[in-house]
Each structure stands twice: as C-alpha cells, then as structure tokens.
Coordinates of C-alpha atoms and ligand atoms in Angstrom, one line a residue:
Chain O
X1 CA -17.6 22.6 -19.2
X2 CA -15.3 24.9 -17.4
X3 CA -11.7 24.2 -17.1
X4 CA -10.4 25.1 -13.7
X5 CA -6.7 25.3 -13.2
X6 CA -5.6 23.1 -10.4
X7 CA -3.2 24.5 -7.9
X8 CA 0.2 23.1 -8.3
X9 CA 1.2 20.3 -6.1
X10 CA 3.2 22.0 -3.4
X11 CA 5.1 19.1 -2.1
X12 CA 6.1 16.3 -4.4
X13 CA 8.5 14.7 -1.9
X14 CA 8.1 11.0 -1.2
X15 CA 7.0 11.7 2.3
X16 CA 4.2 13.9 1.1
X17 CA 3.1 11.3 -1.4
X18 CA 3.1 8.7 1.4
X19 CA 0.9 10.8 3.7
X20 CA -1.5 11.5 0.9
X21 CA -1.9 7.8 0.3
X22 CA -2.4 7.2 4.0
X23 CA -5.1 9.8 4.1
X24 CA -6.8 8.3 1.1
X25 CA -6.7 4.8 2.6
X26 CA -8.1 6.2 5.8
X27 CA -10.9 7.9 3.9
X28 CA -11.7 4.6 2.2
X29 CA -11.8 2.7 5.5
X30 CA -13.9 5.1 7.5
X31 CA -16.5 5.8 4.8
X32 CA -17.8 2.2 4.6
X33 CA -20.1 0.9 7.3
X34 CA -18.5 -2.5 7.6
X35 CA -15.5 -0.9 9.3
X36 CA -17.7 0.4 12.1
X37 CA -19.7 -2.7 12.4
X38 CA -16.7 -4.9 12.8
X39 CA -15.2 -2.6 15.4
X40 CA -18.5 -2.5 17.3
X41 CA -18.7 -6.3 17.2
X42 CA -15.2 -6.5 18.6
X43 CA -16.1 -4.2 21.5
X44 CA -19.2 -6.2 22.3
X45 CA -17.6 -9.6 22.4
X46 CA -14.3 -8.5 24.1
X47 CA -16.0 -6.5 26.8
X48 CA -18.9 -9.0 27.1
X49 CA -16.6 -11.9 27.7
X50 CA -14.6 -9.9 30.3
X51 CA -17.8 -9.0 32.2
X52 CA -19.1 -12.5 32.1
X53 CA -15.8 -14.0 33.1
X54 CA -15.3 -11.6 36.0
X55 CA -18.8 -12.1 37.3
X56 CA -18.9 -15.9 37.0
X57 CA -15.5 -16.5 38.5
X58 CA -16.5 -14.3 41.5
X59 CA -19.7 -16.2 41.9
X60 CA -18.1 -19.7 41.6
X61 CA -14.8 -19.1 43.3
X62 CA -15.9 -21.3 46.3
X63 CA -16.2 -24.3 43.9
X64 CA -12.5 -24.0 42.7
X65 CA -10.2 -26.6 44.0
X66 CA -6.6 -25.9 45.2
X67 CA -5.0 -26.6 41.8
X68 CA -7.4 -24.4 40.0
X69 CA -6.9 -21.6 42.5
X70 CA -3.1 -21.9 42.2
X71 CA -3.1 -21.5 38.4
X72 CA -5.9 -19.0 38.2
X73 CA -4.9 -16.1 36.0
X74 CA -7.2 -13.1 36.6
X75 CA -5.5 -11.2 33.8
X76 CA -5.8 -13.9 31.2
X77 CA -9.4 -14.8 32.0
X78 CA -10.6 -11.3 31.3
X79 CA -8.8 -11.1 28.0
X80 CA -10.3 -14.3 26.5
X81 CA -12.8 -12.3 24.5
X82 CA -10.0 -11.1 22.4
X83 CA -10.0 -14.5 20.7
X84 CA -13.3 -13.6 19.1
X85 CA -12.0 -10.1 18.2
X86 CA -9.1 -11.8 16.4
X87 CA -11.5 -13.5 14.1
X88 CA -13.4 -10.2 13.6
X89 CA -10.3 -8.1 12.9
X90 CA -9.5 -10.7 10.2
X91 CA -12.7 -9.8 8.5
X92 CA -11.8 -6.1 8.6
X93 CA -8.3 -6.7 7.3
X94 CA -9.5 -8.9 4.5
X95 CA -12.3 -6.5 3.4
X96 CA -9.8 -3.6 3.1
X97 CA -8.3 -5.4 0.2
X98 CA -11.0 -7.9 -1.1
X99 CA -13.8 -5.3 -1.2
X100 CA -11.7 -3.4 -3.7
X101 CA -11.7 -6.4 -6.0
X102 CA -15.3 -7.3 -5.3
X103 CA -16.5 -3.8 -6.2
X104 CA -14.0 -3.0 -8.9
X105 CA -12.6 0.0 -7.1
X106 CA -9.1 -1.6 -7.2
X107 CA -8.9 -0.3 -10.8
X108 CA -9.6 3.3 -9.7
X109 CA -7.1 2.8 -6.9
X110 CA -4.3 1.4 -9.0
X111 CA -4.9 3.8 -11.8
X112 CA -4.5 6.6 -9.3
X113 CA -1.3 5.0 -7.8
X114 CA 0.4 2.9 -10.4
X115 CA 3.2 2.1 -7.9
X116 CA 1.2 -0.8 -6.5
X117 CA 3.5 -1.8 -3.6
X118 CA 2.9 1.7 -2.2
X119 CA -0.9 1.0 -2.2
X120 CA -0.5 -2.1 -0.1
X121 CA 2.0 -0.4 2.2
X122 CA -0.4 2.4 2.8
X123 CA -3.2 -0.1 3.6
X124 CA -0.9 -1.9 6.0
X125 CA -0.1 1.4 7.8
X126 CA -3.8 2.2 8.2
X127 CA -5.0 -1.3 9.1
X128 CA -2.1 -1.7 11.5
X129 CA -2.6 1.6 13.2
X130 CA -6.3 1.3 13.5
X131 CA -6.2 -2.3 14.8
X132 CA -3.4 -1.5 17.2
X133 CA -5.3 1.4 18.7
X134 CA -8.6 -0.4 18.9
X135 CA -6.9 -3.6 20.1
X136 CA -5.1 -1.8 22.9
X137 CA -8.2 0.2 23.9
X138 CA -10.3 -3.0 24.0
X139 CA -7.6 -5.0 25.8
X140 CA -7.2 -2.4 28.5
X141 CA -11.0 -1.8 28.9
X142 CA -11.6 -5.5 29.1
X143 CA -8.9 -5.9 31.7
X144 CA -10.2 -3.0 33.8
X145 CA -13.8 -4.1 33.5
X146 CA -13.0 -7.7 34.4
X147 CA -10.9 -6.8 37.4
X148 CA -13.6 -4.5 38.6
X149 CA -16.0 -7.4 38.6
X150 CA -13.7 -9.9 40.3
X151 CA -14.8 -9.9 43.9
X152 CA -12.8 -11.2 46.7
X153 CA -12.1 -13.9 47.8
X154 CA -11.3 -14.3 44.1
X155 CA -8.1 -12.5 43.4
X156 CA -7.8 -9.7 40.9
X157 CA -4.8 -8.4 39.0
X158 CA -3.1 -5.0 39.0
X159 CA -1.2 -3.5 36.1
X160 CA 1.8 -3.1 38.4
X161 CA 2.1 -6.8 39.1
X162 CA 4.8 -8.6 37.1
X163 CA 3.7 -9.6 33.6
X164 CA 0.3 -8.0 33.7
X165 CA 1.0 -4.9 31.7
X166 CA 2.9 -7.1 29.2
X167 CA -0.1 -9.3 28.8
X168 CA -2.6 -6.5 28.4
X169 CA -0.5 -4.7 25.9
X170 CA 0.0 -8.0 24.1
X171 CA -3.7 -8.3 23.5
X172 CA -3.6 -5.2 21.3
X173 CA -0.5 -6.3 19.5
X174 CA -2.1 -9.6 18.6
X175 CA -5.1 -7.9 17.1
X176 CA -2.8 -5.6 15.1
X177 CA -0.6 -8.3 13.7
X178 CA -3.5 -10.6 12.8
X179 CA -5.3 -7.7 11.1
X180 CA -2.1 -7.2 9.0
X181 CA -1.9 -11.0 8.3
X182 CA -5.5 -10.9 7.1
X183 CA -4.8 -8.0 4.8
X184 CA -1.9 -9.8 3.3
X185 CA -4.0 -13.0 2.8
X186 CA -6.6 -10.9 0.9
X187 CA -3.9 -9.5 -1.4
X188 CA -3.1 -13.0 -2.3
X189 CA -6.6 -14.5 -2.5
X190 CA -8.5 -11.4 -3.6
X191 CA -12.0 -12.7 -2.9
X192 CA -13.7 -11.9 0.4
X193 CA -15.1 -15.3 1.0
X194 CA -11.9 -17.1 0.0
X195 CA -9.7 -14.9 2.1
X196 CA -11.9 -15.1 5.2
X197 CA -12.1 -18.8 4.8
X198 CA -8.4 -19.1 4.6
X199 CA -8.0 -16.8 7.6
X200 CA -10.4 -18.7 9.8
X201 CA -8.9 -22.0 8.6
X202 CA -5.4 -20.9 9.8
X203 CA -6.7 -19.7 13.1
X204 CA -9.4 -22.3 14.0
X205 CA -9.4 -25.3 11.8
X206 CA -5.8 -26.1 11.6
X207 CA -5.4 -26.3 15.4
X208 CA -8.5 -28.4 15.7
X209 CA -7.1 -30.9 13.1
X210 CA -3.7 -30.9 14.8
X211 CA -5.4 -31.8 18.1
X212 CA -6.7 -35.0 16.6
X213 CA -3.2 -36.1 15.8
X214 CA -0.7 -37.7 18.1
X215 CA 0.7 -35.0 20.4
X216 CA 4.3 -35.9 19.7
X217 CA 3.6 -34.7 16.2
X218 CA 1.1 -31.9 16.9
X219 CA 2.8 -30.3 19.9
X220 CA 5.8 -28.8 18.1
X221 CA 3.5 -27.3 15.5
X222 CA 0.7 -26.2 17.8
X223 CA 2.8 -23.7 19.6
X224 CA 3.2 -21.8 16.4
X225 CA -0.5 -21.4 15.8
X226 CA -1.9 -17.9 16.2
X227 CA -4.5 -18.8 18.8
X228 CA -2.0 -20.6 20.9
X229 CA 0.5 -17.7 20.6
X230 CA -2.2 -15.1 21.5
X231 CA -3.2 -17.2 24.5
X232 CA 0.4 -17.1 25.7
X233 CA 0.8 -13.4 25.0
X234 CA -2.4 -12.4 26.9
X235 CA -1.7 -14.6 29.9
X236 CA 0.4 -14.0 33.0
X237 CA 0.3 -17.6 34.3
X238 CA 1.2 -20.1 31.5
X239 CA 0.6 -23.7 31.8
X240 CA 3.1 -26.2 30.3
X241 CA 6.1 -23.9 29.7
X242 CA 8.0 -26.2 27.3
X243 CA 5.2 -26.6 24.9
X244 CA 4.7 -22.9 24.3
X245 CA 6.8 -20.0 22.8
X246 CA 7.6 -17.1 25.1
X247 CA 5.3 -14.1 24.7
X248 CA 8.1 -12.3 22.9
X249 CA 8.9 -15.1 20.5
X250 CA 5.2 -15.5 19.9
X251 CA 4.9 -11.9 18.9
X252 CA 7.8 -12.3 16.6
X253 CA 6.2 -15.4 14.9
X254 CA 2.9 -13.5 14.5
X255 CA 4.9 -10.6 13.0
X256 CA 6.5 -13.1 10.5
X257 CA 3.0 -14.4 9.5
X258 CA 2.0 -10.8 8.8
X259 CA 5.2 -10.0 7.0
X260 CA 5.1 -13.2 4.9
X261 CA 1.5 -12.7 3.8
X262 CA 2.0 -9.0 3.0
X263 CA 5.2 -9.8 1.1
X264 CA 3.7 -12.5 -1.1
X265 CA 0.5 -10.4 -1.5
X266 CA 2.6 -7.3 -2.5
X267 CA 4.6 -9.3 -5.0
X268 CA 1.4 -10.7 -6.5
X269 CA -0.3 -7.4 -6.6
X270 CA 2.6 -5.9 -8.6
X271 CA 2.8 -8.9 -10.9
X272 CA -0.8 -9.7 -11.7
X273 CA -3.3 -7.9 -13.9
X274 CA -5.7 -5.9 -11.9
Chain C
X1 CA -1.8 12.2 -26.6
X2 CA -1.6 8.4 -26.4
X3 CA 0.7 6.3 -28.6
X4 CA 0.2 2.6 -28.7
X5 CA 2.9 0.5 -30.4
X6 CA 2.7 -3.1 -31.4
X7 CA 0.6 -4.1 -28.4
X8 CA 0.0 -7.8 -27.8
X9 CA -1.9 -9.3 -24.9
X10 CA -2.6 -13.0 -24.3
X11 CA -4.9 -14.6 -21.8
X12 CA -4.0 -18.2 -21.5
X13 CA -5.3 -19.5 -24.9
X14 CA -6.9 -16.3 -26.3
X15 CA -5.0 -13.5 -28.0
X16 CA -7.1 -10.5 -26.9
X17 CA -4.9 -7.9 -28.6
X18 CA -2.4 -8.5 -31.3
X19 CA 0.3 -6.2 -32.6
X20 CA -1.9 -3.2 -32.3
X21 CA -0.5 0.2 -33.0
X22 CA -2.4 3.5 -33.2
X23 CA -2.4 7.0 -31.9
X24 CA -4.9 9.2 -30.0
X25 CA -4.1 12.8 -30.9
X26 CA -5.1 15.9 -28.9
X27 CA -8.0 18.0 -29.9
X28 CA -10.3 15.4 -31.4
X29 CA -12.5 12.6 -30.4
X30 CA -11.0 9.3 -31.4
X31 CA -13.6 6.5 -31.6
X32 CA -12.5 3.0 -30.8
X33 CA -14.6 0.5 -32.6
X34 CA -14.9 -3.2 -32.7
X35 CA -17.4 -6.0 -32.3
X36 CA -17.9 -7.6 -28.9
X37 CA -14.8 -9.3 -27.6
X38 CA -12.5 -7.6 -30.1
X39 CA -10.2 -6.3 -27.3
X40 CA -11.3 -2.7 -26.7
X41 CA -11.6 -3.0 -23.0
X42 CA -8.4 -5.0 -22.8
X43 CA -6.5 -2.3 -24.7
X44 CA -7.9 0.5 -22.4
X45 CA -6.9 -1.4 -19.3
X46 CA -3.4 -1.7 -20.7
X47 CA -3.3 2.0 -21.4
X48 CA -4.3 2.6 -17.8
X49 CA -1.5 0.4 -16.5
X50 CA -3.9 -2.1 -15.1
X51 CA -3.1 -5.1 -17.4
X52 CA 0.4 -5.8 -18.4
X53 CA 1.0 -6.2 -22.1
X54 CA 2.9 -9.3 -23.3
X55 CA 4.6 -7.2 -25.9
X56 CA 4.6 -3.6 -27.1
X57 CA 4.5 -0.2 -25.4
X58 CA 2.2 2.5 -24.6
X59 CA 3.1 6.1 -23.9
X60 CA 1.0 8.9 -22.6
X61 CA 2.3 12.4 -23.4
X62 CA 5.6 10.6 -24.1
X63 CA 5.8 8.7 -20.8
X64 CA 4.8 5.3 -19.5
X65 CA 1.8 5.3 -17.2
X66 CA 3.8 3.8 -14.4
X67 CA 6.1 6.9 -14.4
X68 CA 3.3 9.5 -14.1
X69 CA 3.7 11.1 -10.6
X70 CA 0.1 12.2 -10.5
X71 CA -1.7 10.1 -13.1
X72 CA -5.2 11.4 -12.4
X73 CA -4.0 14.9 -13.4
X74 CA -2.9 13.5 -16.8
X75 CA -5.2 10.7 -17.6
X76 CA -8.8 10.2 -16.6
X77 CA -10.8 7.0 -17.4
X78 CA -14.2 5.6 -17.2
X79 CA -13.5 1.9 -17.5
X80 CA -16.5 0.1 -16.0
X81 CA -19.8 1.4 -14.9
X82 CA -19.7 0.0 -11.4
X83 CA -16.1 0.4 -10.2
X84 CA -17.5 2.0 -7.2
X85 CA -18.1 0.7 -3.7
X86 CA -21.9 0.7 -3.2
X87 CA -21.6 1.5 0.5
X88 CA -19.7 4.7 -0.1
X89 CA -21.1 8.1 -1.0
X90 CA -20.3 9.7 -4.3
X91 CA -18.5 12.5 -2.5
X92 CA -16.3 10.1 -0.5
X93 CA -15.5 8.1 -3.6
X94 CA -14.2 11.2 -5.3
X95 CA -12.5 12.3 -2.1
X96 CA -10.2 9.3 -1.7
X97 CA -9.3 9.5 -5.4
X98 CA -8.5 13.2 -5.0
X99 CA -6.4 12.6 -1.9
X100 CA -4.1 10.2 -3.7
X101 CA -3.2 12.7 -6.4
X102 CA -3.2 15.9 -4.3
X103 CA -6.3 17.3 -5.9
X104 CA -8.0 20.2 -4.1
X105 CA -11.3 19.5 -2.3
X106 CA -13.3 22.1 -4.2
X107 CA -12.6 20.3 -7.4
X108 CA -14.8 17.4 -6.1
X109 CA -17.8 19.8 -5.9
X110 CA -17.0 21.1 -9.3
X111 CA -17.0 17.8 -11.1
X112 CA -20.1 16.7 -9.1
X113 CA -21.8 19.8 -10.4
X114 CA -20.6 19.2 -13.9
X115 CA -22.2 15.8 -14.1
X116 CA -25.3 16.8 -12.2
X117 CA -24.8 14.8 -9.1
X118 CA -24.3 17.6 -6.6
X119 CA -27.6 17.0 -4.9
X120 CA -27.1 13.3 -4.3
X121 CA -23.4 13.6 -3.5
X122 CA -23.8 12.4 0.1
X123 CA -26.0 9.5 -0.8
X124 CA -24.7 5.9 -0.9
X125 CA -23.8 4.9 -4.4
X126 CA -25.6 1.6 -4.0
X127 CA -28.8 3.5 -4.3
X128 CA -27.8 5.1 -7.6
X129 CA -29.5 4.3 -10.9
X130 CA -27.3 3.0 -13.8
X131 CA -27.2 6.4 -15.3
X132 CA -26.2 8.1 -12.1
X133 CA -23.4 5.5 -11.6
X134 CA -22.2 6.3 -15.1
X135 CA -22.2 10.0 -14.4
X136 CA -20.2 9.4 -11.2
X137 CA -17.7 7.3 -13.3
X138 CA -17.4 10.3 -15.6
X139 CA -16.9 12.6 -12.7
X140 CA -14.0 10.4 -11.5
X141 CA -12.4 10.6 -14.9
X142 CA -12.7 14.4 -15.0
X143 CA -11.5 14.8 -11.4
X144 CA -7.9 15.6 -12.1
X145 CA -8.7 17.9 -15.1
X146 CA -6.6 15.6 -17.3
X147 CA -5.5 16.2 -20.8
X148 CA -6.1 12.6 -21.9
X149 CA -9.5 10.9 -21.4
X150 CA -10.6 7.3 -21.9
X151 CA -14.2 6.2 -21.9
X152 CA -15.2 2.6 -22.3
X153 CA -18.7 2.4 -23.6
X154 CA -19.8 5.6 -21.8
X155 CA -23.4 5.6 -23.1
X156 CA -24.1 2.1 -21.9
X157 CA -27.4 2.2 -20.0
X158 CA -28.0 5.9 -20.5
X159 CA -31.3 7.2 -21.7
X160 CA -31.5 9.4 -24.8
X161 CA -31.0 12.6 -22.8
X162 CA -28.0 11.0 -21.1
X163 CA -26.5 9.9 -24.4
X164 CA -26.8 13.4 -25.9
X165 CA -25.2 14.8 -22.8
X166 CA -22.2 12.4 -23.1
X167 CA -21.9 13.1 -26.8
X168 CA -21.7 16.8 -26.2
X169 CA -19.4 16.4 -23.2
X170 CA -16.9 14.3 -25.3
X171 CA -16.9 16.9 -28.1
X172 CA -16.5 19.7 -25.6
X173 CA -13.5 18.0 -24.0
X174 CA -11.9 17.5 -27.4
X175 CA -12.6 21.1 -28.4
X176 CA -10.7 22.2 -25.3
X177 CA -7.6 20.5 -26.8
X178 CA -7.8 17.2 -24.9
X179 CA -7.2 13.7 -26.3
X180 CA -10.5 11.9 -26.1
X181 CA -10.6 8.1 -26.7
X182 CA -14.0 6.5 -26.6
X183 CA -14.9 2.9 -27.3
X184 CA -18.2 1.6 -28.6
X185 CA -19.5 -1.3 -30.6
X186 CA -22.2 1.0 -32.0
X187 CA -21.0 2.5 -35.3
X188 CA -24.0 4.9 -35.3
X189 CA -22.9 6.4 -32.0
X190 CA -19.4 7.0 -33.3
X191 CA -20.7 8.5 -36.5
X192 CA -22.2 11.2 -34.4
X193 CA -19.4 11.7 -31.9
X194 CA -16.0 10.8 -33.3
X195 CA -13.7 12.7 -35.7
X196 CA -11.2 9.9 -36.0
X197 CA -11.7 6.1 -35.8
X198 CA -9.5 3.2 -34.7
X199 CA -11.3 0.1 -35.8
X200 CA -10.2 -3.3 -34.5
X201 CA -11.4 -6.9 -35.1
X202 CA -10.1 -9.9 -33.2
X203 CA -7.6 -7.7 -31.4
X204 CA -5.9 -6.5 -34.6
X205 CA -6.1 -3.1 -36.3
X206 CA -8.4 -2.9 -39.2
X207 CA -8.4 0.7 -39.9
X208 CA -7.2 4.0 -38.5
X209 CA -8.0 7.5 -39.8
X210 CA -10.7 10.1 -40.1
X211 CA -14.3 9.1 -40.2
X212 CA -14.7 10.5 -43.7
X213 CA -11.8 8.5 -45.0
X214 CA -13.1 5.5 -43.3
X215 CA -16.3 5.6 -45.2
X216 CA -14.7 6.5 -48.5
X217 CA -12.0 3.8 -48.3
X218 CA -13.8 1.0 -46.8
X219 CA -17.4 1.0 -47.9
X220 CA -16.6 0.5 -51.5
X221 CA -19.4 2.9 -52.3
X222 CA -21.0 1.7 -55.5
X223 CA -23.3 2.7 -58.3
X224 CA -26.7 1.1 -58.6
X225 CA -27.6 0.3 -62.2
X226 CA -31.0 -1.0 -63.5
X227 CA -32.2 -1.7 -67.0
X228 CA -34.0 -4.2 -69.1
X229 CA -30.9 -6.0 -70.5
X230 CA -28.9 -6.4 -67.3
X231 CA -26.7 -9.2 -68.6
X232 CA -25.4 -7.2 -71.5
X233 CA -24.9 -4.2 -69.3
X234 CA -22.9 -6.3 -66.8
X235 CA -20.7 -7.7 -69.6
X236 CA -20.0 -4.3 -71.1
X237 CA -19.1 -2.8 -67.7
X238 CA -17.0 -5.7 -66.7
X239 CA -15.0 -5.5 -70.0
X240 CA -14.2 -1.9 -68.9
X241 CA -12.8 -3.0 -65.6
X242 CA -15.8 -2.7 -63.3
X243 CA -16.6 -5.2 -60.6
X244 CA -20.2 -6.3 -60.5
X245 CA -22.4 -7.8 -57.9
X246 CA -26.1 -8.4 -58.0
X247 CA -28.1 -5.8 -56.0
X248 CA -31.4 -7.4 -55.4
X249 CA -33.2 -9.2 -58.3
X250 CA -33.3 -6.4 -60.9
X251 CA -30.2 -4.3 -60.3
X252 CA -26.4 -4.3 -60.3
X253 CA -24.0 -3.0 -57.7
X254 CA -21.2 -1.6 -59.8
X255 CA -17.9 -0.5 -58.3
X256 CA -14.7 0.6 -60.0
X257 CA -16.5 3.0 -62.4
X258 CA -18.3 6.3 -61.6
X259 CA -21.8 7.2 -62.9
X260 CA -20.4 9.3 -65.8
X261 CA -18.3 6.4 -67.1
X262 CA -21.1 3.9 -66.7
X263 CA -23.5 6.2 -68.6
X264 CA -21.0 6.7 -71.4
X265 CA -20.4 3.0 -71.8
X266 CA -24.2 2.2 -71.8
X267 CA -24.8 5.0 -74.3
X268 CA -22.2 3.8 -76.7
X269 CA -23.8 0.3 -76.8
X270 CA -27.4 1.7 -76.9
X271 CA -28.3 0.0 -73.7
X272 CA -31.3 1.5 -71.9
X273 CA -30.8 2.3 -68.2
X274 CA -33.7 2.7 -65.8
X275 CA -31.5 3.7 -62.9
X276 CA -28.0 5.0 -62.5
X277 CA -27.5 6.2 -58.9
X278 CA -24.5 6.5 -56.6
X279 CA -24.9 4.7 -53.3
X280 CA -22.9 5.7 -50.3
X281 CA -22.9 2.9 -47.7
X282 CA -23.6 4.1 -44.2
X283 CA -20.9 4.0 -41.6
X284 CA -22.8 1.2 -40.0
X285 CA -22.6 -0.9 -43.2
X286 CA -18.9 -0.1 -43.6
X287 CA -18.3 -1.3 -40.1
X288 CA -20.3 -4.4 -40.6
X289 CA -18.5 -5.3 -43.8
X290 CA -15.1 -4.6 -42.2
X291 CA -15.6 -6.5 -39.1
X292 CA -17.3 -9.3 -41.0
X293 CA -14.1 -9.5 -43.1
X294 CA -12.1 -9.7 -39.9
X295 CA -14.0 -12.7 -38.8
X296 CA -14.1 -14.4 -42.2
X297 CA -10.7 -13.7 -43.4
X298 CA -8.9 -13.1 -40.2
X299 CA -5.6 -14.2 -41.6
X300 CA -5.7 -11.3 -44.0
X301 CA -6.9 -8.7 -41.6
X302 CA -3.8 -6.5 -42.3
X303 CA -4.7 -6.5 -46.0
X304 CA -7.4 -4.0 -45.4
X305 CA -5.5 -1.6 -43.1
X306 CA -6.2 1.9 -44.4
X307 CA -3.5 4.4 -44.6
X308 CA -3.7 6.6 -41.6
X309 CA -2.9 9.9 -43.3
X310 CA -0.5 11.2 -40.8
Ligands
ATP401 N1 -9.1 -11.1 -17.8 C1 -9.3 -11.8 -18.8 N2 -9.0 -13.1 -18.8 C2 -9.2 -13.9 -19.9 N3 -9.7 -13.5 -21.0 C3 -10.0 -12.2 -21.2 C4 -9.8 -11.3 -20.1 N4 -10.2 -10.1 -20.5 C5 -10.6 -10.2 -21.7 N5 -10.4 -11.5 -22.2 C6 -10.7 -12.0 -23.5 O1 -10.1 -11.1 -24.4 C7 -11.0 -10.8 -25.5 C8 -11.2 -9.3 -25.7 O2 -12.0 -8.9 -24.6 P1 -12.4 -7.4 -24.4 O3 -13.2 -7.3 -23.1 O4 -11.2 -6.6 -24.4 O5 -13.3 -7.1 -25.6 P2 -14.2 -5.8 -25.9 O6 -13.8 -5.3 -27.3 O7 -14.1 -4.8 -24.8 O8 -15.7 -6.4 -26.0 P3 -17.1 -5.7 -25.6 O9 -17.5 -4.9 -26.8 O10 -18.0 -6.9 -25.4 O11 -16.9 -4.9 -24.4 C9 -12.2 -11.6 -25.3 O12 -12.1 -12.8 -26.1 C10 -12.2 -11.9 -23.9 O13 -12.9 -13.1 -23.6
MG402 MG1 -15.5 -4.0 -23.4

C-alpha cells in the first residue's frame, strides 16, 4: 500500500475541533434516509392539520355558539398539527443516538472522539438547530396556510396581533426542545424501541393516566406535562389561566426536561462501557 | 507501540481479563491468540478506550487513548464486522469519521481504492456482502494513516482470496514500521501472518514472544521411539532423566533427551530401535495444548508464562 502523508491539522483550537464535530454529526444525520422521512412526515401532518382545521372551521362557523365564538383561537387551531410533529421529532432525536448503538457505529464514533461529552454536545447542537429551523418553518407555514383558509365570517389571525407571533414562534421552540429531550432520553436508554416508548410514555400516556385521577391531584402535575405546555405555548387564547403555566414558564420547563435528560445521558455516556 | 500493564476487566460475575500485561512493538505483526471467550475482544475494546478497565493501564505511543487529540491519526481499528449503519453509503461512513479528526477528503478515496471498494462507494452499506463490509471496516482503520493498527478477527467471513489479501496487507503495514495487532482463535492463520504472539487463556497471559520461541518453548517437541522391547527402552531412558509418554500403541514420546542421547543409551544396552525421529509439534498443537492447560489448570496459568525475550 502507499503511505500518503496527511496534511498537518491547521487549527487545533477547541473551536476548530467543535466545528469539525458539528460537521461530522451533520454528515451522519443527513446521510440516513430516516431523517428525511421523519421531516417529511412532520410537514405532512402539520400542514395537513392546518389545512383541515382552516377549512372545516370556515365551513362550520355558523354552528358555533356564542361561547365557542368568544374563545375561538384562530392561531392555536392552525398549529394543532404540531402535536403530531412533537411525537415525530422525538423519533428523530432518539434515532440520532440509539441508531448508533443499534448499528454499532457508536464504537467508531467514540474511538474517533474519546471525549464523549463532546460527542453528545455536538449531537445536541445539530438536533437542536435542525429541529428549531424545521419547527419554525412548519409553524409559520401552518399558520399562514391555516389563516389563508379561514374564511369570514370566521375570524383569522395576523402576526401583528398581540400574542400571535409569540405563539407561532413557540411552535418551533417546542419542537426543538422536545427533539433535545428525546436525544437525551436515548443517551440514557440506548435502545430505539425503549427510548421511543419512554418518550411517547412521557408525552401521551402519563397525561392520560393523570386525567383518570382526581383533578385536585392531577391538575398541579398536568400543567407540567409537555403536551399541555406546548398547547399553552402555541395558543393565544388560553382557557383556565390558573391551571396552566405561562408560555414563558412553560418553555423554561421544557428546557429543563431537555437539560436534565441530556445531563443524565451525558453522564452515563461518559461512565458506561460503549 | 501499545503497552498494556496489569489490565483487569470484570463484567458482573465474569472476569474477562485478568492482570494482563504485554506489548505490541512497531514493525511487526503481533498475533493475539486465545480460545473463544478468552478476552481478546474485551482487551481490544479497552485499548480503544471503549471499555473502562477495572485496573491497569494502557498507553499508545506513551499516552492514554483519552489524551489523543486526533486518535484516528494514531490508532486505527477494525473491531466488529458490522459497526456501520446499513443505510449509509461507504463514502459517507468514512466521511463523517474523517471530519471528526480533520482528515482530508482525498484520503477517503485513497482508502476506498486500497480496499477495492471505490466502485461501490456510493452504495448503501446494507447491500454489501460480508467481505465488502469487512473491507470497509479495514478502510476505516486505515483512514487516518495511523502508526498503530488493531484488527479483531479480520479474516472472519472472507473467502480464500480475501484472507490472502488481509494477510499481505497486515504484513505490508508492519513492514512500513507500524505496530500491527491482530486477534484470532485460529493458530494456523497466525502461523502464516504473525511474527510475535501474545497468547491468552481465560483472560490471563499464557505466553508472549516470537512465534519460533513459542513453538520451541511450549510444544515440548519430542522424539518418537519404536522398538521391539519398548518397556526396557522406556526404563533405560527414564533412568537417564527422560520423561516418557506412550505415543500410540507401539511407540514412545520421549522428551528431555535428544536423538543422539537416546541412540547412545539404546546402543549401550543393545536395545534395537525401529524408529528414532524428532517430532516438532505444529503451532496448532502447541496452541491446543497451551489453552487446554489454561482451562484444566487455570490456577497455575502463570506457571507456563514464557520469557518474553525483551
Ligand atoms: N459487555 C459484556 N458484558 C458481559 N460480559 C462480557 C461482555 N463482553 C465480554 N464479556 C465476557 O467476557 C469474556 C471475554 O469475552 P471476549 O469477547 O473478550 O472474548 P474473545 O476472546 O474475543 O472471544 P471470541 O474468540 O469468541 O471472539 C467472555 O466470557 C464474555 O462472555
Ligand atoms: Mg472476540
């Protein structure tokens, strides 16, 4: 074989190392089809729900009673599809980590970067950025599509109205934070099926179980559940003020979920055998 | 060069590796031999910083793996055949590895060429045959042009042509001055490839040294003796310090004396010999007897450690 001298590494600074890791994680993410399938599925459900909601509300507006008309939230209704996207981004976030364990590539990855916390940090940067960009793009598209389909006499929302831009931006933020939460879960659980089950359990199953319990017990917990928070964050008109966190506090709680999962996942990644 | 010192690794109730010390010097192929489950893969994973030893240390070119700034430029490894995402192309697999360690793009094409995968580089790895997967693993190991290379059972699943290719590749890499460490449970394969051997059984060192020394020191090469009055021959040789074992029905396996001495002793007592032939046990037999010992007398495994001649 021929030995080819490699050019020296020009920049050995920490920053250069970081950006190399980011590029590598981006290469991994964009070179598997599951990434594009999950993003495609998110687009279909988010925009699909926005279109259906806009069209059916316009069609059925005459059947709405006074109370329904008073609390009608044209922003929130067109962003409901993001709930499905939250489940799907979880799959993407999980796979970024668990697929490495499933296929054994985690060994190549960690041999190339023995400072393991940096690997998870780079994955978080890539997953966070991609899900934020995609989440915001979908949130805004869903909003615009839905508003375009809301026909008077049904009211429609404008970004310039109070709380509307906050809600639409919030949709993307929720997607990004939940993607990071799923990534952290997968670093803890390491198996795709186990991590996805845990994620869906936290998002869907726990709230359903809570709802079967006495509300004096479940209410204080329910407002910390991701779906509930995301509902508040993507709505302009919120029902039952006292039983919900504010959109900002909600975003903070979701951020804590992500941080906690990534923190524990990172600790375990460093400690455990690969 | 790799230096392993008093390495111990436990998994719950099994001790996979115990107080293992050895070196992998530059410029030669060091074979890593042991029966199934003896701890070869575990040791290699620890060298690559993937599993954490319970005790002991490993240095690569004098430094711990964790402290290598660009590990792929110093150590390359083929650990498992399928440590590759089936949905990714061979090129992209190498690309993300190259990116982490700042390795130039053109090097990817070079190693793909080297292992003969240039034509299928853009195809998804899931469609690869076992041999192609193995070649891609080898390409990953060579990617950073490292001075230290580890191969865990590299010929697994390869056809004869592939086996020959790997054998020559390993020798070539060593001839360029690299440290090459290759595991196998097939002694015959190592006999053809390795210059040095590290032999383990049940996670502990049995022998370390050159292949020639290994055969000489551990096979207990013996002399086969046949004759009409075997009992008398046996007694005569034993009184001269030989150790005797039956070798089939009509022959003796004599060790401790060479053919000249045996011939002299028999001649003095006028004992007719029908055969007097030196027997060199094959490397395979040496390995079998050694690892058999390590199973049977595992408490005394250190008794048979061969001087390493360093
Ligand atoms: N991750 C693990 N968890 C628990 N036990 C393990 C683990 N890895 C290895 N072992 C145990 O450690 C011992 C050594 O295994 P190892 O795979 O290192 O052997 P090996 O020499 O590579 O065998 P083979 O020739 O079959 O590849 C075995 O008893 C195995 O069961
Ligand atoms: Mg093995």
